[in-house]
Amino acid sequence: MDLRNLIIVILVILNGGLTILLLSSKLRYSIGKKIMPEKYKIEKRNDYQRRVSVIENYRQSKNEIIFLGHSQVREFPLEMYFEHPIINMGISGETTQGLYKNLYLALNRNPKKIFLLIGVNDILKGISNEIILKNYRSIINRILQNAPHCQLYICNILPLGKVNDHIIILNERIEQFAKRYDLYYIDLYGRFGKGGILKKEFDSGDGLHLNGEAYKVLAEYLKIYINKQSNH
């Protein structure tokens, strides 16, 4: 092989290696998850525990407004849109059972308001609507009992394609809970969804997570609730 051909071969190899390195993190995660599922289960659990540890060490302020939920909450850049003492306690992968277990993180801070968005990970894990709703009741009751002066805002679940039928049923029941307990109910499903999926302009690309435009609209949508004085 002459020098010219050797250089071409080297460039092809380097180009292939660069292509692999530039694969999106989501794709690398997907491939790795299939090859080494136990490794990724451990990493996911460690990520969850690290997030809880960070939240446990948040500095406390008076009259805090706390957002609780899964990755759709975790990725909400609240500090960009609000000046209030707002705390993001969203945890990627959070479920209703996990949130109930971690409620002490919020309740120990005696918050002024709590915004709750939870349930989609339960559905993706195949947890029945009955168990999800049971956990919802437990979460609501625990907040009302331990923080009676806290204003609780219940956000319904955003649409998600193939499991949307479950979401519709859950949202109907969640709205009933809000009415029964005299809580604030925020319809995100109707605002950000259409035809059982996220509106294209709000979809980050995976049908589940919100993009930057969505969070900008969401922040504007929530301002009235953030600034709302209690009528209870």
Coordinates of C-alpha atoms in Angstrom, one line a residue:
M1 CA 0.0 0.0 0.0
D2 CA 1.5 3.3 -1.1
L3 CA 1.6 6.4 1.2
R4 CA -1.4 8.0 -0.5
N5 CA -3.7 5.0 0.0
L6 CA -2.5 4.6 3.6
I7 CA -3.4 8.3 4.4
I8 CA -6.9 7.7 2.8
V9 CA -7.4 4.6 5.0
I10 CA -6.3 6.5 8.1
L11 CA -8.7 9.4 7.3
V12 CA -11.6 7.0 6.8
I13 CA -10.9 5.3 10.2
L14 CA -10.6 8.7 11.9
N15 CA -13.8 9.9 10.3
G16 CA -15.7 6.8 11.5
G17 CA -14.4 7.2 15.0
L18 CA -15.4 10.8 15.0
T19 CA -18.9 9.9 13.9
I20 CA -19.2 7.5 16.8
L21 CA -18.1 10.1 19.2
L22 CA -20.6 12.6 17.9
L23 CA -23.6 10.2 18.3
S24 CA -26.2 11.9 20.5
S25 CA -26.0 11.0 24.2
K26 CA -29.6 9.6 24.0
L27 CA -28.5 7.2 21.2
R28 CA -25.4 6.1 23.1
Y29 CA -27.5 5.6 26.2
S30 CA -30.0 3.5 24.2
I31 CA -27.3 1.3 22.7
G32 CA -25.5 0.9 26.0
K33 CA -28.8 0.1 27.8
K34 CA -29.4 -2.8 25.5
I35 CA -25.9 -4.1 25.7
M36 CA -25.4 -3.7 29.5
P37 CA -28.9 -3.3 31.1
E38 CA -27.7 -3.9 34.7
K39 CA -25.0 -1.2 34.4
Y40 CA -27.6 1.4 33.3
K41 CA -30.0 0.4 36.0
I42 CA -27.3 1.1 38.5
E43 CA -26.4 4.4 36.9
K44 CA -30.0 5.5 36.8
R45 CA -30.4 4.6 40.5
N46 CA -27.3 6.5 41.4
D47 CA -28.5 9.6 39.4
Y48 CA -31.7 9.5 41.4
Q49 CA -29.9 9.2 44.7
R50 CA -27.5 12.0 43.8
R51 CA -30.5 14.3 42.9
V52 CA -32.2 13.5 46.2
S53 CA -28.9 14.3 48.1
V54 CA -28.7 17.7 46.3
I55 CA -32.3 18.6 47.2
E56 CA -31.7 17.7 50.8
N57 CA -29.0 20.3 51.0
Y58 CA -30.9 23.2 49.4
R59 CA -30.7 26.4 51.4
Q60 CA -34.0 27.3 52.9
S61 CA -36.0 30.5 52.5
K62 CA -39.3 31.8 53.8
N63 CA -42.5 31.5 51.7
E64 CA -41.0 29.1 49.3
I65 CA -42.8 27.9 46.2
I66 CA -41.8 24.3 45.5
F67 CA -42.2 22.3 42.2
L68 CA -42.4 18.5 42.6
G69 CA -42.4 15.9 39.9
H70 CA -40.5 14.0 37.3
S71 CA -38.1 15.1 34.5
Q72 CA -40.6 17.5 33.0
V73 CA -40.3 19.5 36.2
R74 CA -36.6 18.8 36.7
E75 CA -35.8 20.4 33.3
F76 CA -38.0 23.5 33.9
P77 CA -35.5 26.5 34.3
L78 CA -37.6 28.2 36.9
E79 CA -34.9 30.6 37.9
M80 CA -35.0 32.1 34.4
Y81 CA -38.6 33.1 34.7
F82 CA -39.5 33.8 38.3
E83 CA -38.0 36.0 41.1
H84 CA -39.9 34.4 43.9
P85 CA -38.0 31.9 46.2
I86 CA -38.9 29.0 43.9
I87 CA -37.4 25.6 44.5
N88 CA -37.2 22.9 41.8
M89 CA -37.4 19.5 43.4
G90 CA -38.1 17.6 40.2
I91 CA -36.3 14.2 39.9
S92 CA -35.9 12.4 36.6
G93 CA -37.6 9.1 36.7
E94 CA -39.8 10.0 39.7
T95 CA -42.9 8.0 40.3
T96 CA -45.9 8.6 42.6
Q97 CA -44.6 6.1 45.1
G98 CA -41.1 7.7 45.0
L99 CA -42.6 11.2 45.4
Y100 CA -44.6 10.1 48.4
K101 CA -41.5 8.7 50.0
N102 CA -39.6 11.9 49.3
L103 CA -42.3 14.4 50.4
Y104 CA -40.3 15.2 53.5
L105 CA -37.9 17.1 51.3
A106 CA -40.7 19.6 50.6
L107 CA -42.7 19.4 53.8
N108 CA -39.8 20.0 56.1
R109 CA -39.4 23.5 54.5
N110 CA -42.9 24.7 55.3
P111 CA -43.6 25.9 51.8
K112 CA -46.1 28.5 50.8
K113 CA -47.1 26.7 47.6
I114 CA -46.5 23.3 46.0
F115 CA -46.9 22.6 42.3
L116 CA -47.3 18.9 41.6
L117 CA -46.8 17.1 38.2
I118 CA -46.4 13.4 38.5
G119 CA -47.6 10.1 37.0
V120 CA -46.2 9.6 33.5
N121 CA -43.3 7.3 34.7
D122 CA -45.8 5.1 36.6
I123 CA -47.7 4.6 33.3
L124 CA -44.5 3.9 31.4
K125 CA -43.6 1.3 34.1
G126 CA -47.0 -0.4 33.6
I127 CA -48.3 0.5 37.0
S128 CA -52.1 0.3 37.1
N129 CA -54.3 3.4 37.3
E130 CA -55.7 2.2 40.6
I131 CA -52.3 2.2 42.3
I132 CA -51.4 5.5 40.7
L133 CA -54.6 7.1 42.0
K134 CA -54.1 5.5 45.4
N135 CA -50.7 7.1 45.6
Y136 CA -52.1 10.4 44.4
R137 CA -54.6 10.4 47.3
S138 CA -51.8 9.5 49.7
I139 CA -49.6 12.4 48.4
I140 CA -52.5 14.9 48.7
N141 CA -53.5 13.8 52.1
R142 CA -50.0 13.9 53.5
I143 CA -49.5 17.4 52.2
L144 CA -52.8 18.7 53.5
Q145 CA -52.1 17.1 56.9
N146 CA -48.5 18.3 57.3
A147 CA -48.7 21.6 55.6
P148 CA -52.3 22.8 56.1
H149 CA -51.5 26.4 55.1
C150 CA -49.8 25.4 51.9
Q151 CA -51.6 26.1 48.6
L152 CA -51.5 22.9 46.5
Y153 CA -51.7 23.1 42.7
I154 CA -52.3 19.9 40.8
C155 CA -51.1 19.8 37.2
N156 CA -52.6 17.1 35.0
I157 CA -50.5 14.7 33.0
L158 CA -49.2 15.7 29.6
P159 CA -50.2 13.5 26.6
L160 CA -48.0 10.7 25.5
G161 CA -49.0 8.8 22.3
K162 CA -49.6 5.1 22.9
V163 CA -50.4 5.3 26.6
N164 CA -52.7 8.4 26.1
D165 CA -55.9 6.5 26.9
H166 CA -54.5 5.8 30.4
I167 CA -53.6 9.5 30.7
I168 CA -57.1 10.7 29.8
I169 CA -58.6 8.5 32.5
L170 CA -56.1 9.5 35.1
N171 CA -56.6 13.2 34.3
E172 CA -60.3 12.9 34.8
R173 CA -59.8 11.3 38.2
I174 CA -57.1 13.8 39.1
E175 CA -59.5 16.7 38.4
Q176 CA -62.0 15.0 40.6
F177 CA -59.5 14.8 43.4
A178 CA -58.8 18.5 43.0
K179 CA -62.5 19.4 43.2
R180 CA -63.0 17.0 46.2
Y181 CA -60.1 18.5 48.2
D182 CA -60.8 22.1 47.0
L183 CA -57.4 22.3 45.3
Y184 CA -56.2 24.3 42.3
Y185 CA -56.2 22.3 39.1
I186 CA -54.0 23.3 36.2
D187 CA -54.8 21.8 32.7
L188 CA -51.5 21.3 31.0
Y189 CA -52.8 18.5 28.8
G190 CA -55.2 20.8 27.0
R191 CA -52.7 23.6 26.7
F192 CA -49.7 21.6 25.4
G193 CA -51.3 18.6 23.7
K194 CA -53.3 18.0 20.6
G195 CA -54.6 14.7 19.3
G196 CA -53.2 12.7 22.1
I197 CA -49.6 13.9 21.7
L198 CA -47.5 17.0 22.5
K199 CA -48.0 19.8 20.1
K200 CA -45.1 19.8 17.6
E201 CA -43.9 23.2 18.7
F202 CA -43.5 22.0 22.3
D203 CA -42.0 18.6 21.7
S204 CA -38.3 18.2 22.3
G205 CA -38.2 15.3 19.8
D206 CA -39.1 12.2 21.9
G207 CA -42.8 12.9 22.4
L208 CA -42.3 13.2 26.2
H209 CA -40.0 16.0 27.2
L210 CA -40.7 19.6 26.6
N211 CA -38.5 22.0 24.6
G212 CA -37.4 25.5 25.4
E213 CA -40.4 27.1 23.7
A214 CA -42.7 25.0 25.8
Y215 CA -41.1 26.1 29.1
K216 CA -41.3 29.7 28.0
V217 CA -45.0 29.3 27.4
L218 CA -45.5 27.2 30.5
A219 CA -43.8 29.9 32.6
E220 CA -46.1 32.6 31.2
Y221 CA -49.1 30.2 31.8
L222 CA -48.2 29.6 35.4
K223 CA -47.6 33.3 36.4
I224 CA -51.2 33.8 37.5
Y225 CA -50.9 30.8 39.8
I226 CA -47.4 31.8 41.1
N227 CA -48.7 35.3 42.0
K228 CA -52.2 34.2 43.2
Q229 CA -53.1 35.0 46.7
S230 CA -54.9 32.2 48.6
N231 CA -58.7 32.3 48.7
H232 CA -58.9 29.2 50.9

